[in-house]
XYZ file of C-alpha atoms in Angstrom:
475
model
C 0.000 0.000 0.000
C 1.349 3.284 -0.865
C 1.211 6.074 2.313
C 0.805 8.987 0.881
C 1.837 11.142 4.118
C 4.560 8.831 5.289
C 4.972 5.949 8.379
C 3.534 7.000 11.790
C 5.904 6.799 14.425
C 5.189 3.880 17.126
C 3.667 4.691 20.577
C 3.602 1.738 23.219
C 1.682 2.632 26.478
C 2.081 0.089 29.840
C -0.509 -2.568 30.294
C -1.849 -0.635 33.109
C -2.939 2.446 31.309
C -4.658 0.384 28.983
C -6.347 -1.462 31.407
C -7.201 1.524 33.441
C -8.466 3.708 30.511
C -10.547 0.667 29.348
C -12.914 1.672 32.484
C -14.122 4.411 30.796
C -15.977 1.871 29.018
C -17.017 0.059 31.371
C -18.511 2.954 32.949
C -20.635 3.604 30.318
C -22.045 0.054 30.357
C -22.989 0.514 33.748
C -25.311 2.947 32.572
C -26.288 1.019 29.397
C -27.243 -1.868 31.670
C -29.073 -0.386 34.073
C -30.615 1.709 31.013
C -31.402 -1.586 29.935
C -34.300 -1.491 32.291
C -35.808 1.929 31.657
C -38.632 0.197 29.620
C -39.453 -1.423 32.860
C -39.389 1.867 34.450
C -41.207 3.789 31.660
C -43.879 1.282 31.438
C -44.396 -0.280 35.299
C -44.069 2.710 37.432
C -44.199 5.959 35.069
C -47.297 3.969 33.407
C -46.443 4.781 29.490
C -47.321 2.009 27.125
C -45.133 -0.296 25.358
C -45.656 0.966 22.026
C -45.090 5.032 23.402
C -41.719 3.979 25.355
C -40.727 1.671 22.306
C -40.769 4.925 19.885
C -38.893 6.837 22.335
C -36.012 4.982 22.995
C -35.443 4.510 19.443
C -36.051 7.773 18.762
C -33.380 8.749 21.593
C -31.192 6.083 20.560
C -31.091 7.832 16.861
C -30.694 11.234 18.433
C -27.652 9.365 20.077
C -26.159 8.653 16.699
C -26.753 11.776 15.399
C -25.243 14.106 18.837
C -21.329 11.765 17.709
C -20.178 13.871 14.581
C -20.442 16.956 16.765
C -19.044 16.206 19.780
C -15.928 14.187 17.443
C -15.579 16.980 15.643
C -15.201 19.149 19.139
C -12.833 16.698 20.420
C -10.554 16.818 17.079
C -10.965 20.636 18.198
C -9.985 20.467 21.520
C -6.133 20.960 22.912
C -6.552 22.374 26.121
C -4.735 22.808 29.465
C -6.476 19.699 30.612
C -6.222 17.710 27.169
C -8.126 16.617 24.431
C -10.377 13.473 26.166
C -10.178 13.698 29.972
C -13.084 17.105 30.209
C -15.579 14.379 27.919
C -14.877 11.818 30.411
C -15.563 13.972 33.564
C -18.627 16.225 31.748
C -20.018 13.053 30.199
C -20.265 11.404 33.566
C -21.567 14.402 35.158
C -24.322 14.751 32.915
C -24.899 10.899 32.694
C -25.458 10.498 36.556
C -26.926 13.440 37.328
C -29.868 12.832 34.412
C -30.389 9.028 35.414
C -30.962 10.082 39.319
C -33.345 12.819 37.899
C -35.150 10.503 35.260
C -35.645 7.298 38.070
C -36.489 9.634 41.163
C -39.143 11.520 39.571
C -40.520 10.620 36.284
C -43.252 9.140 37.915
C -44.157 12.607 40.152
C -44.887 14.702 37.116
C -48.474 15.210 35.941
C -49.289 12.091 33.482
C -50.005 14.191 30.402
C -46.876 15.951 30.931
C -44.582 12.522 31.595
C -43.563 11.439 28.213
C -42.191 14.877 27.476
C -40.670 15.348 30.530
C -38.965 11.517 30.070
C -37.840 12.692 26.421
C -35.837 15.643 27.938
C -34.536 13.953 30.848
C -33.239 11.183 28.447
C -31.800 13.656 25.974
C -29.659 15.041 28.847
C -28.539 11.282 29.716
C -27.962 10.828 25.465
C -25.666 13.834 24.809
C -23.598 13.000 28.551
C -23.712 9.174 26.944
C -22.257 10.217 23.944
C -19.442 13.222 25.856
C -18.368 9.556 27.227
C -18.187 6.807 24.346
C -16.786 9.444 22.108
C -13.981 8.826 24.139
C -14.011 5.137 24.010
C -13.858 4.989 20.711
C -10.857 8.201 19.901
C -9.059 8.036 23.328
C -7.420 4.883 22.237
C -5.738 6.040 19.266
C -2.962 8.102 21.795
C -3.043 5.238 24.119
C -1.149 2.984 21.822
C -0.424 1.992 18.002
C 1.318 -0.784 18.867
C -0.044 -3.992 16.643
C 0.262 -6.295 19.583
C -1.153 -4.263 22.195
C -3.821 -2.863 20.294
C -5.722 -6.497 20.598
C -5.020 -5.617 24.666
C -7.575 -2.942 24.187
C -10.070 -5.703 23.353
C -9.242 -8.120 26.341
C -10.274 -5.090 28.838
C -13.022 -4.561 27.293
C -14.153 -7.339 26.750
C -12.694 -8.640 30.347
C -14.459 -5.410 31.946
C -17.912 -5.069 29.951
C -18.904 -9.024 30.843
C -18.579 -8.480 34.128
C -20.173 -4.996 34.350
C -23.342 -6.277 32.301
C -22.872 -10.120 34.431
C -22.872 -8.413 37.549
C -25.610 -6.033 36.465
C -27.666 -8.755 35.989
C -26.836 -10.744 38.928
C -27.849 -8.461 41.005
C -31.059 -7.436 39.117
C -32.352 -10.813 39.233
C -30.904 -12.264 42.577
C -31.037 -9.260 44.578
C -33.389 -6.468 43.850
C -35.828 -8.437 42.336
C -35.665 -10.909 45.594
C -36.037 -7.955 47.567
C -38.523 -6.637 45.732
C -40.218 -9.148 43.885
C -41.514 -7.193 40.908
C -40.094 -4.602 38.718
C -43.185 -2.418 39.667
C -41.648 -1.106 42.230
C -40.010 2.503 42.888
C -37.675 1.244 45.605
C -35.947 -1.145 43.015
C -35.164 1.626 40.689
C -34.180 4.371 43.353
C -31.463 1.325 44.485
C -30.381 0.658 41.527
C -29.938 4.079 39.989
C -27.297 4.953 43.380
C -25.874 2.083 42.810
C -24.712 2.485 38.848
C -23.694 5.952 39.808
C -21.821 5.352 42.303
C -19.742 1.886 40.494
C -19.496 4.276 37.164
C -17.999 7.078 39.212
C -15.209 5.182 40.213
C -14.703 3.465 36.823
C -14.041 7.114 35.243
C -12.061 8.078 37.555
C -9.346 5.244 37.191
C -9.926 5.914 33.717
C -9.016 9.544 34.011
C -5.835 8.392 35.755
C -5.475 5.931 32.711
C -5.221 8.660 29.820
C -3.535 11.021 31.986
C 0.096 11.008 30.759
C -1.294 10.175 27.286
C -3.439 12.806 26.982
C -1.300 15.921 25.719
C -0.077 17.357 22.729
C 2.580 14.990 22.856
C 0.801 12.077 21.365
C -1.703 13.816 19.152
C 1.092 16.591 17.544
C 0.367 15.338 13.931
C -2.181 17.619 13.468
C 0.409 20.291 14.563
C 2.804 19.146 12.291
C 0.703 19.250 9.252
C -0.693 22.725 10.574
C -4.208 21.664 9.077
C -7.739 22.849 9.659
C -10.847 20.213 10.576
C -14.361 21.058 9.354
C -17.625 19.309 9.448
C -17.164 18.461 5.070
C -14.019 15.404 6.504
C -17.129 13.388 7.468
C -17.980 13.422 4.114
C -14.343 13.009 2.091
C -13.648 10.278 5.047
C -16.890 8.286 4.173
C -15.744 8.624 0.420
C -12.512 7.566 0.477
C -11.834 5.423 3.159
C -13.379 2.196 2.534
C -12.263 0.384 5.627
C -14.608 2.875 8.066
C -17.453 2.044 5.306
C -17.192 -1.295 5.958
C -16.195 -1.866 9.696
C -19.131 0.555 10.213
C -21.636 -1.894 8.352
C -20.153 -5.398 9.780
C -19.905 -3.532 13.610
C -24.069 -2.043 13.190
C -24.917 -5.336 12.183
C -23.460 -6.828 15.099
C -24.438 -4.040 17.071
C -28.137 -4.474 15.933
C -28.161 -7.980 16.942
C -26.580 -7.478 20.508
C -29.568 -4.458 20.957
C -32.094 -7.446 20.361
C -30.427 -10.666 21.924
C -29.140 -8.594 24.883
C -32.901 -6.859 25.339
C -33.531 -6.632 29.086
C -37.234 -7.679 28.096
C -35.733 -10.406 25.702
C -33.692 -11.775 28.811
C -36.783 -11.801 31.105
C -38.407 -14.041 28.168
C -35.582 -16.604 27.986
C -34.750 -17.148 31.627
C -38.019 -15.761 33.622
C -41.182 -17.656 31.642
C -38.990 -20.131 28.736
C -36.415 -21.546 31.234
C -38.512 -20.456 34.731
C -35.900 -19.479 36.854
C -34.775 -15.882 36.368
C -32.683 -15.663 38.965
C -30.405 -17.918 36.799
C -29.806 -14.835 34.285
C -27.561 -13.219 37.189
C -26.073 -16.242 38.257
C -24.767 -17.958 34.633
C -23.014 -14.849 34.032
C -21.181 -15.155 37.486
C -20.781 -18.939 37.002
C -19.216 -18.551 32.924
C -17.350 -15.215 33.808
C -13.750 -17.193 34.233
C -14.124 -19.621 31.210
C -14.762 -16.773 29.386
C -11.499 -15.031 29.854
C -9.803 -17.893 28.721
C -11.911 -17.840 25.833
C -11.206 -13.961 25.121
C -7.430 -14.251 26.114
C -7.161 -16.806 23.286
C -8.427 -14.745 21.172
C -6.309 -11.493 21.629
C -3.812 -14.223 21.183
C -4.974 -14.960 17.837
C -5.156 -11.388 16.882
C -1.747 -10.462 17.616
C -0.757 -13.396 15.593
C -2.948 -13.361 12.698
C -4.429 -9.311 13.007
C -7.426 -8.247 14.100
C -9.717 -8.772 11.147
C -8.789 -12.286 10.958
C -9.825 -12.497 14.539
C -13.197 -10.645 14.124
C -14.222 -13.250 11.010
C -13.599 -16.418 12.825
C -15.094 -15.568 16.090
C -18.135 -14.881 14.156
C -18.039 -17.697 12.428
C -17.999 -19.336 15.914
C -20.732 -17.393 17.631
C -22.997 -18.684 14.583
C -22.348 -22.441 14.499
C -22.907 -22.084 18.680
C -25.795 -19.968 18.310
C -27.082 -22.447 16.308
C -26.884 -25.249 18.828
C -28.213 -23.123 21.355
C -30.966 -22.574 19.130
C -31.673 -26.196 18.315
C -31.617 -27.040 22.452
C -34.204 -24.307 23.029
C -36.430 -25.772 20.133
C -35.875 -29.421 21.310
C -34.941 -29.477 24.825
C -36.569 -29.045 27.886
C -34.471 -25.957 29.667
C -36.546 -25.775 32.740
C -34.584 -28.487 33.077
C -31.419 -26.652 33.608
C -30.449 -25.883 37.630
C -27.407 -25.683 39.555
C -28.671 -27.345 42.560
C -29.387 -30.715 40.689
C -26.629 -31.497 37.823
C -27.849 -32.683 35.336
C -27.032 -33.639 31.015
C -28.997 -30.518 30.109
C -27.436 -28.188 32.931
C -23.904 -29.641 31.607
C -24.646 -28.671 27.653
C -26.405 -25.665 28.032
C -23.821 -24.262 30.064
C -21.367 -25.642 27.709
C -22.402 -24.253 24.977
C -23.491 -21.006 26.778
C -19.953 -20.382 27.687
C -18.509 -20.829 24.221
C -21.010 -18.652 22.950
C -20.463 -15.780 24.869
C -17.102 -16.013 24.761
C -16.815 -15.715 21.039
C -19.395 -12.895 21.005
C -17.547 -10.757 23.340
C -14.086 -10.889 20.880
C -16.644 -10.030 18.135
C -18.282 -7.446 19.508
C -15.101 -5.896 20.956
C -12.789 -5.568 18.979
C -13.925 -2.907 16.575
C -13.336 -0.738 19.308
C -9.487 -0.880 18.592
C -10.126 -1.772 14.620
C -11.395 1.888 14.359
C -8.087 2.800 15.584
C -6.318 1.061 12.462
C -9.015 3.059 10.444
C -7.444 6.644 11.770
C -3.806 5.438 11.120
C -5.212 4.669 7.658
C -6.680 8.285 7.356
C -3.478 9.682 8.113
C -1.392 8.150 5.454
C -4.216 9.064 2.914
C -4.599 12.602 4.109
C -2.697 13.239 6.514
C -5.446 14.218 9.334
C -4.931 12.823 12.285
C -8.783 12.945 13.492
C -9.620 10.249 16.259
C -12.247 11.655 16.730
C -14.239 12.409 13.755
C -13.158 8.611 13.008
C -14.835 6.993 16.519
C -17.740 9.745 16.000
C -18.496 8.731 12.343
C -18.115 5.011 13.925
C -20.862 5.637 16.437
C -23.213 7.554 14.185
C -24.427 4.767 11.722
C -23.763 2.402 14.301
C -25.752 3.459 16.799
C -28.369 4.821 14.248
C -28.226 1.270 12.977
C -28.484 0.087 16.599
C -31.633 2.135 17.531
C -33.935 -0.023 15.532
C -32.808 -3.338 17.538
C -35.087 -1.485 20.781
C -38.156 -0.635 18.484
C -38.356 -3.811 16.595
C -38.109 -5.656 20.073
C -41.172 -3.366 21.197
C -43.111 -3.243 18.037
C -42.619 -6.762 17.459
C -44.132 -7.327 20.945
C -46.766 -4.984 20.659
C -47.973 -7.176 17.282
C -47.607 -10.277 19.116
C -50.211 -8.560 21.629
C -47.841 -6.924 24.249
C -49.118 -3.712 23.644
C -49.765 -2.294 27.272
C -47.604 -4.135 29.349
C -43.931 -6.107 28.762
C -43.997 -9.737 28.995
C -43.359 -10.726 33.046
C -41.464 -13.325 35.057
C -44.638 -14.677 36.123
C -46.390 -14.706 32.408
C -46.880 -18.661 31.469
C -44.915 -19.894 28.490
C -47.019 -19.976 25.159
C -46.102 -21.254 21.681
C -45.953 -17.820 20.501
C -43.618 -16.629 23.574
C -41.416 -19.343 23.106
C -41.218 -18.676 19.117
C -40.426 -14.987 19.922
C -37.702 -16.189 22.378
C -36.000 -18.456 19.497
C -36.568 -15.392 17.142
C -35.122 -12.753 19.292
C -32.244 -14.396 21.069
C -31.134 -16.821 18.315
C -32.546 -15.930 14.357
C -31.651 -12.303 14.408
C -27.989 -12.378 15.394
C -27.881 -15.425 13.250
C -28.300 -13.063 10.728
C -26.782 -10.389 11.775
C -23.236 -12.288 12.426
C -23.640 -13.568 8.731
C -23.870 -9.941 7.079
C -20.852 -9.045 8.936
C -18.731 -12.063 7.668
C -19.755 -10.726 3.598
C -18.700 -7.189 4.942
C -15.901 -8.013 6.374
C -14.575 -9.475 2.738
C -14.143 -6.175 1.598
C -12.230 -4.789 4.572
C -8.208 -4.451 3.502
C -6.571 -3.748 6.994
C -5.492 -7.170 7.547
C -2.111 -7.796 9.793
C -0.141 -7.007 6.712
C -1.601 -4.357 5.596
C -0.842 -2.622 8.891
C 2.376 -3.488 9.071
C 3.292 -1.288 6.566
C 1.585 1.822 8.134
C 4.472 2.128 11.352
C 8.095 3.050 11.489
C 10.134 0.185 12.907
């Protein structure tokens, strides 16, 4: 490949800075997950139907999408006395915990008629700190390091970090507030569980603040000094037209991203382990019980990336995450998974934990690492135009695919609403019908099914394979 601007010099950072900066993440899937539940919320105790709070959070989820460009284009703008990505992380938390305390405290104290505006704004204020934040995630690692061996590092964190953040979300959703509780109709459950995210994401961003710290100066992102070159809102659109790799990691990563949004589905998850498998509390506990097997299952694959690069990686674990989707799939259809319980070991406990663990092992390399594979996209920009532009690059990322993303909620909802959950989400307690347990299969297996095979034809037409990056850094 011919660089038009030159090699980019090499910039290793210590494991622990990329470990620490990977909480940033993580503190932002604290919030996902407990955002996760909002339909609960919206729905159980702020009494809007399924239909209204379906809209919204697609609606927000778009408005999500669309709040990236600018605030990339601000941080490719930004070279301050406290750096370029540390104010996002602080402001983005701010506005993130402050908004969620407001939205679960007293949605449900405003006049009816005025509660699904009211909701809208509140949630807007949680989008654009939501957004201050995973801008961030998706830039900030681009001064971390360039290295082509530690880069797949970036995905172990994250991947190490964001399974137990949603695992222990869940764990103690279903084993402890919901024991306490007993119903997600209740306003206690929410107040607790609100303090409780914004407390565990506080200190996530802060150890990620002390991550980033020594990377974040002029130091590490100079080349836009050097070149002496303006940014404007029209890169979006010369990016998008000439860099092919973004087009496509965009379209394979929204894909995946779209299928996550439905398999991952708080309401989805209530389905498969509250009324198919009847024993919710075991959607908290598997994820405690798996957690270890699955870093051995991520750590070979960061393994395998460093050997054979990261696109070579993404491809096979999605290969993988289909063929044990697809068992999964065939056990829910033919099996008996009430079945499955951890107090008497049984065949069926031993498979579907089996095959559980392999599954989510695989899906968490191929849903993470993009996150560094977008970094390999800037590098590429900056041979081919010499902008250095994290990120306009992690912005334009998280535009189409959280725009992409958005419609995973509302076709959840809406596809509920059909099936005749139009008032109120499916319960723990509901009784399993044929059409429950088709939705179930539909929703948790046929839809990433899908989605994991559109990003394997994508992915054919990506070019920043191991050797293809090679020739991008300076020895």
């Amino acid at each position: 490949m011919e660089n038009k601007h030159g090699h980019i010099e090499q910039n290793r950072a210590r494991i622990w800075q990329i470990g620490l900066f990977s909480l940033n993440n993580t503190s932002t899937n604290l919030f996902l997950a407990m955002m996760g539940y909002v339909s609960y919320y919206a729905n159980g105790i702020a009494g809007l139907s399924v239909v209204l709070i379906s809209v919204i959070l697609t609606g927000m989820r778009i408005f999500d999408g669309v709040t990236d460009p600018v605030i990339g284009y601000f941080i490719d703008k930004t070279n301050g006395k406290y750096g370029k990505f540390r104010p996002y992380i602080v402001i983005g938390y701010l506005l993130m915990a402050i908004s969620s305390l407001v939205l679960f405290f007293t949605t449900s104290l405003v006049p009816v008629i005025l509660r699904p505006l009211y909701f809208i704004i509140v949630y807007s204020v949680y989008i654009i700190g939501y957004t201050f934040q995973t801008a961030v995630v998706k830039s900030g690692q681009s001064v971390i390091t360039n290295d082509m061996k530690q880069r797949p590092m970036i995905t172990f964190f994250d991947s190490t970090f964001i399974m137990f953040a949603h695992g222990l979300v869940a764990f103690y959703v279903s084993v402890y507030l919901i024991e306490k509780y007993k119903t997600f109709q209740s306003q206690a459950l929410f107040s607790e569980f609100v303090i409780t995210v914004v407390i565990a994401a506080g200190i996530c961003s802060a150890l990620a603040v002390i991550g980033i710290w020594d990377k974040d100066n002029v130091k590490y992102f100079k080349l836009d000094e050097d070149k002496k070159q303006q940014i404007h809102f029209r890169d979006y659109a010369a990016i998008i037209k000439h860099n092919k790799p973004i087009r496509m990691l965009v379209i394979a990563a929204a894909s995946n991203k779209f299928a996550q949004m439905v398999y991952g589905n708080s309401t989805v998850l209530v389905m498969l382990y509250g009324i198919l498998m009847q024993n919710y509390p075991l959607a908290g506990i598997i994820g405690i019980i798996v957690g270890i097997p699955n870093l051995g299952i991520i750590y070979l694959g960061i393994e395998h990336a460093k050997r054979c690069g990261q696109k070579k990686t993404l491809v096979r674990s999605t290969y993988l995450a289909i063929i044990f989707q697809t068992i999964l799939m065939f056990m829910m259809i033919f099996s008996d998974l009430t079945n499955v319980s951890l107090r008497h070991i049984n065949f069926i406990t031993v498979a579907f934990l089996l095959v559980f663990t392999l599954l989510n092992g695989v899906k968490s390399i191929s849903n993470n690492i993009v996150v560094p594979m977008i970094a390999d996209c800037t590098d590429y920009e900056y041979t081919l135009s010499g902008h250095f532009v994290p990120g306009i690059m992690g912005a334009l990322f998280s535009f189409i695919d959280k725009s992409f993303s958005a419609l995973g909620t509302g076709f959840v909802g809406i596809a509920l609403a059909i099936a005749g959950y139009s008032k109120v989400f499916p319960q723990v307690e509901d009784p399993l019908t044929p059409q429950l347990k088709f939705l179930t299969i539909f929703f948790y297996c046929i839809i990433p099914i899908i989605g994991w095979i559109v990003t394997i034809f994508i992915m054919r037409f990506y070019k920043l394979d191991k050797n293809t990056m090679k020739g991008l850094y300076k020895k």
